[in-house]
Amino acid sequence: MEQQNQAKLCDKFVATFDILGRKWNGLIIESLLLAGPQRFKDLATRIEACSDRVLVERLKELEQADILERKVGPESSRAIYQLTTRGEAMRPVMQSIHEWADEYNH
């Protein structure tokens, strides 16, 4: 029997990259970190290359992952998307990605 020398990735690490690795999720999180709570149309304007259909899917995924929440105010039927505490905790991660990009992405 052969011994395999493959390292097993941590399940939590894999789950995190399932979220961050999805196209547009990082940009949605970054947009909410930079500009604070936003309506759908504001996010769609900031991430213009993403179709509305895909943006809706990604927002639902991030809501299910407790990264953001969708709030509808009593005075308006318009939803506002904002980061949860878990989403806000990604600020240093996103800052590290910026620093890496500045250094290595020319």
CSV table of N, CA and C in Angstrom, one decimal:
chain,number,residue,atom,x,y,z
A,1,MET,N,0.8,-1.2,0.0
A,1,MET,CA,0.0,0.0,0.0
A,1,MET,C,0.9,1.2,0.0
A,2,GLU,N,0.6,2.2,-0.9
A,2,GLU,CA,1.4,3.4,-1.0
A,2,GLU,C,1.0,4.4,0.0
A,3,GLN,N,2.0,5.1,0.6
A,3,GLN,CA,1.6,6.2,1.5
A,3,GLN,C,1.5,7.5,0.7
A,4,GLN,N,0.4,8.2,0.9
A,4,GLN,CA,0.2,9.4,0.2
A,4,GLN,C,0.8,10.6,1.0
A,5,ASN,N,1.5,11.4,0.3
A,5,ASN,CA,2.1,12.6,1.0
A,5,ASN,C,1.3,13.9,0.8
A,6,GLN,N,0.1,13.7,0.6
A,6,GLN,CA,-0.7,14.9,0.3
A,6,GLN,C,-1.2,15.5,1.6
A,7,ALA,N,-1.1,16.8,1.8
A,7,ALA,CA,-1.6,17.5,2.9
A,7,ALA,C,-3.1,17.7,2.8
A,8,LYS,N,-3.8,17.5,3.8
A,8,LYS,CA,-5.2,17.7,3.8
A,8,LYS,C,-5.4,19.2,4.2
A,9,LEU,N,-6.2,19.9,3.4
A,9,LEU,CA,-6.5,21.3,3.7
A,9,LEU,C,-7.6,21.3,4.8
A,10,CYS,N,-7.5,22.3,5.7
A,10,CYS,CA,-8.4,22.5,6.8
A,10,CYS,C,-9.8,22.7,6.2
A,11,ASP,N,-10.8,22.1,6.7
A,11,ASP,CA,-12.2,22.2,6.2
A,11,ASP,C,-12.7,23.6,6.3
A,12,LYS,N,-12.3,24.4,7.3
A,12,LYS,CA,-12.7,25.8,7.5
A,12,LYS,C,-12.1,26.6,6.4
A,13,PHE,N,-10.8,26.3,6.1
A,13,PHE,CA,-10.1,27.1,5.0
A,13,PHE,C,-10.8,26.8,3.7
A,14,VAL,N,-11.1,25.6,3.4
A,14,VAL,CA,-11.8,25.2,2.2
A,14,VAL,C,-13.2,26.0,2.1
A,15,ALA,N,-13.9,25.9,3.2
A,15,ALA,CA,-15.2,26.6,3.3
A,15,ALA,C,-15.1,28.1,3.0
A,16,THR,N,-14.1,28.7,3.6
A,16,THR,CA,-13.9,30.1,3.4
A,16,THR,C,-13.6,30.4,1.9
A,17,PHE,N,-12.8,29.6,1.3
A,17,PHE,CA,-12.5,29.9,-0.2
A,17,PHE,C,-13.7,29.5,-1.1
A,18,ASP,N,-14.6,28.7,-0.6
A,18,ASP,CA,-15.8,28.5,-1.3
A,18,ASP,C,-16.6,29.8,-1.4
A,19,ILE,N,-16.5,30.6,-0.3
A,19,ILE,CA,-17.2,31.9,-0.3
A,19,ILE,C,-16.4,32.9,-1.1
A,20,LEU,N,-15.1,33.1,-0.7
A,20,LEU,CA,-14.3,34.1,-1.4
A,20,LEU,C,-13.9,33.8,-2.8
A,21,GLY,N,-13.8,32.6,-3.1
A,21,GLY,CA,-13.4,32.2,-4.5
A,21,GLY,C,-14.5,32.3,-5.5
A,22,ARG,N,-15.7,32.6,-5.1
A,22,ARG,CA,-16.8,32.7,-6.1
A,22,ARG,C,-16.6,34.1,-6.7
A,23,LYS,N,-16.7,34.1,-8.0
A,23,LYS,CA,-16.6,35.4,-8.8
A,23,LYS,C,-17.6,36.4,-8.2
A,24,TRP,N,-17.1,37.6,-8.0
A,24,TRP,CA,-17.8,38.8,-7.6
A,24,TRP,C,-18.0,38.9,-6.1
A,25,ASN,N,-17.9,37.8,-5.3
A,25,ASN,CA,-18.1,37.9,-3.9
A,25,ASN,C,-17.1,38.9,-3.2
A,26,GLY,N,-15.8,38.8,-3.6
A,26,GLY,CA,-14.8,39.7,-3.0
A,26,GLY,C,-15.1,41.1,-3.3
A,27,LEU,N,-15.5,41.4,-4.5
A,27,LEU,CA,-15.8,42.8,-4.9
A,27,LEU,C,-17.1,43.3,-4.2
A,28,ILE,N,-18.0,42.4,-3.9
A,28,ILE,CA,-19.2,42.8,-3.2
A,28,ILE,C,-18.8,43.2,-1.7
A,29,ILE,N,-18.0,42.3,-1.1
A,29,ILE,CA,-17.6,42.6,0.2
A,29,ILE,C,-16.7,43.9,0.3
A,30,GLU,N,-15.8,44.0,-0.7
A,30,GLU,CA,-15.0,45.2,-0.7
A,30,GLU,C,-15.8,46.5,-0.9
A,31,SER,N,-16.8,46.4,-1.7
A,31,SER,CA,-17.7,47.6,-1.9
A,31,SER,C,-18.4,48.0,-0.6
A,32,LEU,N,-18.9,47.0,0.1
A,32,LEU,CA,-19.6,47.2,1.3
A,32,LEU,C,-18.7,47.7,2.4
A,33,LEU,N,-17.4,47.2,2.4
A,33,LEU,CA,-16.4,47.7,3.3
A,33,LEU,C,-16.1,49.2,3.1
A,34,LEU,N,-16.0,49.5,1.8
A,34,LEU,CA,-15.6,50.9,1.4
A,34,LEU,C,-16.7,51.9,1.6
A,35,ALA,N,-17.9,51.5,1.1
A,35,ALA,CA,-19.0,52.5,1.0
A,35,ALA,C,-20.1,52.3,2.1
A,36,GLY,N,-20.0,51.3,2.9
A,36,GLY,CA,-21.0,51.0,3.9
A,36,GLY,C,-22.3,50.4,3.2
A,37,PRO,N,-23.4,50.4,4.0
A,37,PRO,CA,-24.6,49.8,3.5
A,37,PRO,C,-25.1,50.5,2.2
A,38,GLN,N,-25.6,49.6,1.3
A,38,GLN,CA,-25.9,50.1,-0.1
A,38,GLN,C,-27.2,49.3,-0.5
A,39,ARG,N,-27.9,50.0,-1.4
A,39,ARG,CA,-29.0,49.4,-2.1
A,39,ARG,C,-28.5,48.6,-3.3
A,40,PHE,N,-29.4,47.7,-3.8
A,40,PHE,CA,-29.0,46.8,-4.9
A,40,PHE,C,-28.4,47.6,-6.1
A,41,LYS,N,-29.2,48.7,-6.4
A,41,LYS,CA,-28.7,49.5,-7.6
A,41,LYS,C,-27.4,50.1,-7.4
A,42,ASP,N,-27.1,50.5,-6.2
A,42,ASP,CA,-25.7,51.1,-5.9
A,42,ASP,C,-24.6,50.0,-6.1
A,43,LEU,N,-24.9,48.8,-5.6
A,43,LEU,CA,-23.9,47.7,-5.7
A,43,LEU,C,-23.8,47.4,-7.2
A,44,ALA,N,-24.9,47.3,-7.9
A,44,ALA,CA,-24.9,47.0,-9.4
A,44,ALA,C,-24.1,48.0,-10.1
A,45,THR,N,-24.1,49.3,-9.7
A,45,THR,CA,-23.4,50.4,-10.4
A,45,THR,C,-21.9,50.2,-10.1
A,46,ARG,N,-21.6,49.9,-8.9
A,46,ARG,CA,-20.1,49.8,-8.5
A,46,ARG,C,-19.5,48.5,-9.1
A,47,ILE,N,-20.3,47.5,-9.3
A,47,ILE,CA,-19.8,46.2,-9.9
A,47,ILE,C,-20.5,46.0,-11.2
A,48,GLU,N,-20.3,46.9,-12.1
A,48,GLU,CA,-21.0,47.0,-13.4
A,48,GLU,C,-20.9,45.8,-14.3
A,49,ALA,N,-19.7,45.1,-14.2
A,49,ALA,CA,-19.5,43.9,-15.1
A,49,ALA,C,-20.3,42.7,-14.7
A,50,CYS,N,-20.9,42.7,-13.5
A,50,CYS,CA,-21.7,41.6,-12.9
A,50,CYS,C,-23.1,41.8,-13.3
A,51,SER,N,-23.7,40.8,-13.9
A,51,SER,CA,-25.1,40.9,-14.3
A,51,SER,C,-26.0,41.0,-13.1
A,52,ASP,N,-27.2,41.6,-13.2
A,52,ASP,CA,-28.1,41.7,-12.1
A,52,ASP,C,-28.5,40.3,-11.5
A,53,ARG,N,-28.7,39.3,-12.4
A,53,ARG,CA,-29.1,38.0,-12.0
A,53,ARG,C,-28.0,37.3,-11.1
A,54,VAL,N,-26.7,37.5,-11.6
A,54,VAL,CA,-25.6,36.9,-10.8
A,54,VAL,C,-25.4,37.7,-9.5
A,55,LEU,N,-25.6,39.0,-9.5
A,55,LEU,CA,-25.5,39.8,-8.3
A,55,LEU,C,-26.5,39.3,-7.3
A,56,VAL,N,-27.7,39.1,-7.7
A,56,VAL,CA,-28.8,38.6,-6.8
A,56,VAL,C,-28.3,37.3,-6.2
A,57,GLU,N,-27.8,36.4,-7.0
A,57,GLU,CA,-27.4,35.1,-6.5
A,57,GLU,C,-26.3,35.2,-5.5
A,58,ARG,N,-25.3,36.1,-5.8
A,58,ARG,CA,-24.2,36.2,-4.9
A,58,ARG,C,-24.6,36.9,-3.6
A,59,LEU,N,-25.5,37.9,-3.6
A,59,LEU,CA,-26.0,38.5,-2.4
A,59,LEU,C,-26.7,37.5,-1.5
A,60,LYS,N,-27.5,36.6,-2.1
A,60,LYS,CA,-28.2,35.6,-1.4
A,60,LYS,C,-27.2,34.6,-0.7
A,61,GLU,N,-26.1,34.2,-1.5
A,61,GLU,CA,-25.1,33.3,-1.0
A,61,GLU,C,-24.4,34.0,0.2
A,62,LEU,N,-24.0,35.2,0.1
A,62,LEU,CA,-23.3,35.9,1.2
A,62,LEU,C,-24.2,36.1,2.4
A,63,GLU,N,-25.5,36.3,2.1
A,63,GLU,CA,-26.5,36.4,3.2
A,63,GLU,C,-26.6,35.0,4.0
A,64,GLN,N,-26.6,34.0,3.2
A,64,GLN,CA,-26.7,32.6,3.8
A,64,GLN,C,-25.4,32.3,4.6
A,65,ALA,N,-24.3,32.9,4.2
A,65,ALA,CA,-23.0,32.6,4.8
A,65,ALA,C,-22.8,33.6,6.0
A,66,ASP,N,-23.8,34.4,6.3
A,66,ASP,CA,-23.8,35.4,7.4
A,66,ASP,C,-22.7,36.4,7.2
A,67,ILE,N,-22.4,36.8,5.9
A,67,ILE,CA,-21.4,37.8,5.6
A,67,ILE,C,-22.1,39.2,5.5
A,68,LEU,N,-23.3,39.1,5.0
A,68,LEU,CA,-24.0,40.4,4.9
A,68,LEU,C,-25.5,40.1,5.2
A,69,GLU,N,-26.2,41.2,5.5
A,69,GLU,CA,-27.6,41.0,5.7
A,69,GLU,C,-28.4,42.0,4.9
A,70,ARG,N,-29.6,41.6,4.5
A,70,ARG,CA,-30.5,42.4,3.7
A,70,ARG,C,-31.6,42.9,4.7
A,71,LYS,N,-31.7,44.2,4.7
A,71,LYS,CA,-32.7,44.9,5.6
A,71,LYS,C,-33.6,45.7,4.8
A,72,VAL,N,-34.9,45.6,5.1
A,72,VAL,CA,-35.9,46.4,4.5
A,72,VAL,C,-36.5,47.2,5.6
A,73,GLY,N,-36.4,48.5,5.4
A,73,GLY,CA,-36.9,49.5,6.5
A,73,GLY,C,-38.4,49.6,6.5
A,74,PRO,N,-39.0,50.0,7.6
A,74,PRO,CA,-40.5,50.1,7.7
A,74,PRO,C,-41.0,51.2,6.8
A,75,GLU,N,-40.2,52.2,6.6
A,75,GLU,CA,-40.7,53.4,5.8
A,75,GLU,C,-40.5,53.2,4.3
A,76,SER,N,-39.7,52.2,3.9
A,76,SER,CA,-39.4,52.0,2.5
A,76,SER,C,-39.4,50.5,2.2
A,77,SER,N,-39.8,50.1,1.0
A,77,SER,CA,-39.7,48.7,0.6
A,77,SER,C,-38.4,48.4,-0.1
A,78,ARG,N,-37.5,49.3,-0.1
A,78,ARG,CA,-36.2,49.1,-0.7
A,78,ARG,C,-35.3,48.4,0.3
A,79,ALA,N,-34.6,47.4,-0.2
A,79,ALA,CA,-33.7,46.7,0.6
A,79,ALA,C,-32.3,47.4,0.7
A,80,ILE,N,-31.7,47.3,1.8
A,80,ILE,CA,-30.3,47.8,2.0
A,80,ILE,C,-29.5,46.5,2.4
A,81,TYR,N,-28.3,46.4,1.8
A,81,TYR,CA,-27.4,45.4,2.1
A,81,TYR,C,-26.3,46.0,2.9
A,82,GLN,N,-25.9,45.3,4.0
A,82,GLN,CA,-24.8,45.7,4.9
A,82,GLN,C,-24.1,44.5,5.4
A,83,LEU,N,-22.9,44.7,5.8
A,83,LEU,CA,-22.1,43.6,6.3
A,83,LEU,C,-22.5,43.3,7.7
A,84,THR,N,-22.4,42.0,8.1
A,84,THR,CA,-22.6,41.6,9.4
A,84,THR,C,-21.3,41.8,10.2
A,85,THR,N,-21.3,41.4,11.5
A,85,THR,CA,-20.1,41.5,12.2
A,85,THR,C,-19.0,40.5,11.6
A,86,ARG,N,-19.5,39.4,11.1
A,86,ARG,CA,-18.7,38.4,10.5
A,86,ARG,C,-18.1,39.0,9.2
A,87,GLY,N,-18.9,39.7,8.4
A,87,GLY,CA,-18.4,40.4,7.2
A,87,GLY,C,-17.4,41.5,7.5
A,88,GLU,N,-17.7,42.3,8.5
A,88,GLU,CA,-16.8,43.4,8.9
A,88,GLU,C,-15.5,42.8,9.3
A,89,ALA,N,-15.5,41.6,9.9
A,89,ALA,CA,-14.2,41.0,10.3
A,89,ALA,C,-13.3,40.7,9.2
A,90,MET,N,-13.8,40.8,7.9
A,90,MET,CA,-13.0,40.5,6.8
A,90,MET,C,-12.1,41.7,6.4
A,91,ARG,N,-12.3,42.8,7.0
A,91,ARG,CA,-11.6,44.0,6.7
A,91,ARG,C,-10.1,43.8,6.6
A,92,PRO,N,-9.4,43.2,7.6
A,92,PRO,CA,-8.0,43.0,7.6
A,92,PRO,C,-7.6,42.0,6.5
A,93,VAL,N,-8.4,41.1,6.2
A,93,VAL,CA,-8.2,40.1,5.1
A,93,VAL,C,-8.1,40.9,3.8
A,94,MET,N,-9.1,41.7,3.5
A,94,MET,CA,-9.2,42.5,2.3
A,94,MET,C,-8.0,43.5,2.2
A,95,GLN,N,-7.6,44.0,3.3
A,95,GLN,CA,-6.4,44.9,3.3
A,95,GLN,C,-5.2,44.2,3.0
A,96,SER,N,-5.0,43.0,3.5
A,96,SER,CA,-3.9,42.1,3.1
A,96,SER,C,-3.9,41.8,1.6
A,97,ILE,N,-5.0,41.6,1.1
A,97,ILE,CA,-5.2,41.3,-0.4
A,97,ILE,C,-4.7,42.5,-1.2
A,98,HIS,N,-5.2,43.7,-0.7
A,98,HIS,CA,-4.7,45.0,-1.4
A,98,HIS,C,-3.2,45.1,-1.3
A,99,GLU,N,-2.6,44.8,-0.2
A,99,GLU,CA,-1.2,45.0,-0.1
A,99,GLU,C,-0.4,44.0,-1.0
A,100,TRP,N,-0.9,42.7,-1.0
A,100,TRP,CA,-0.3,41.8,-1.9
A,100,TRP,C,-0.5,42.2,-3.4
A,101,ALA,N,-1.6,42.7,-3.7
A,101,ALA,CA,-1.9,43.1,-5.1
A,101,ALA,C,-1.0,44.3,-5.5
A,102,ASP,N,-0.8,45.2,-4.6
A,102,ASP,CA,0.1,46.4,-4.8
A,102,ASP,C,1.5,45.9,-5.1
A,103,GLU,N,1.9,44.9,-4.3
A,103,GLU,CA,3.3,44.4,-4.4
A,103,GLU,C,3.6,43.5,-5.6
A,104,TYR,N,2.6,42.7,-6.0
A,104,TYR,CA,2.9,41.6,-6.9
A,104,TYR,C,2.0,41.7,-8.2
A,105,ASN,N,1.0,42.5,-8.3
A,105,ASN,CA,0.2,42.6,-9.5
A,105,ASN,C,0.5,43.8,-10.2
A,106,HIS,N,1.4,43.8,-11.2
A,106,HIS,CA,1.8,45.0,-11.9
A,106,HIS,C,1.1,45.1,-13.2
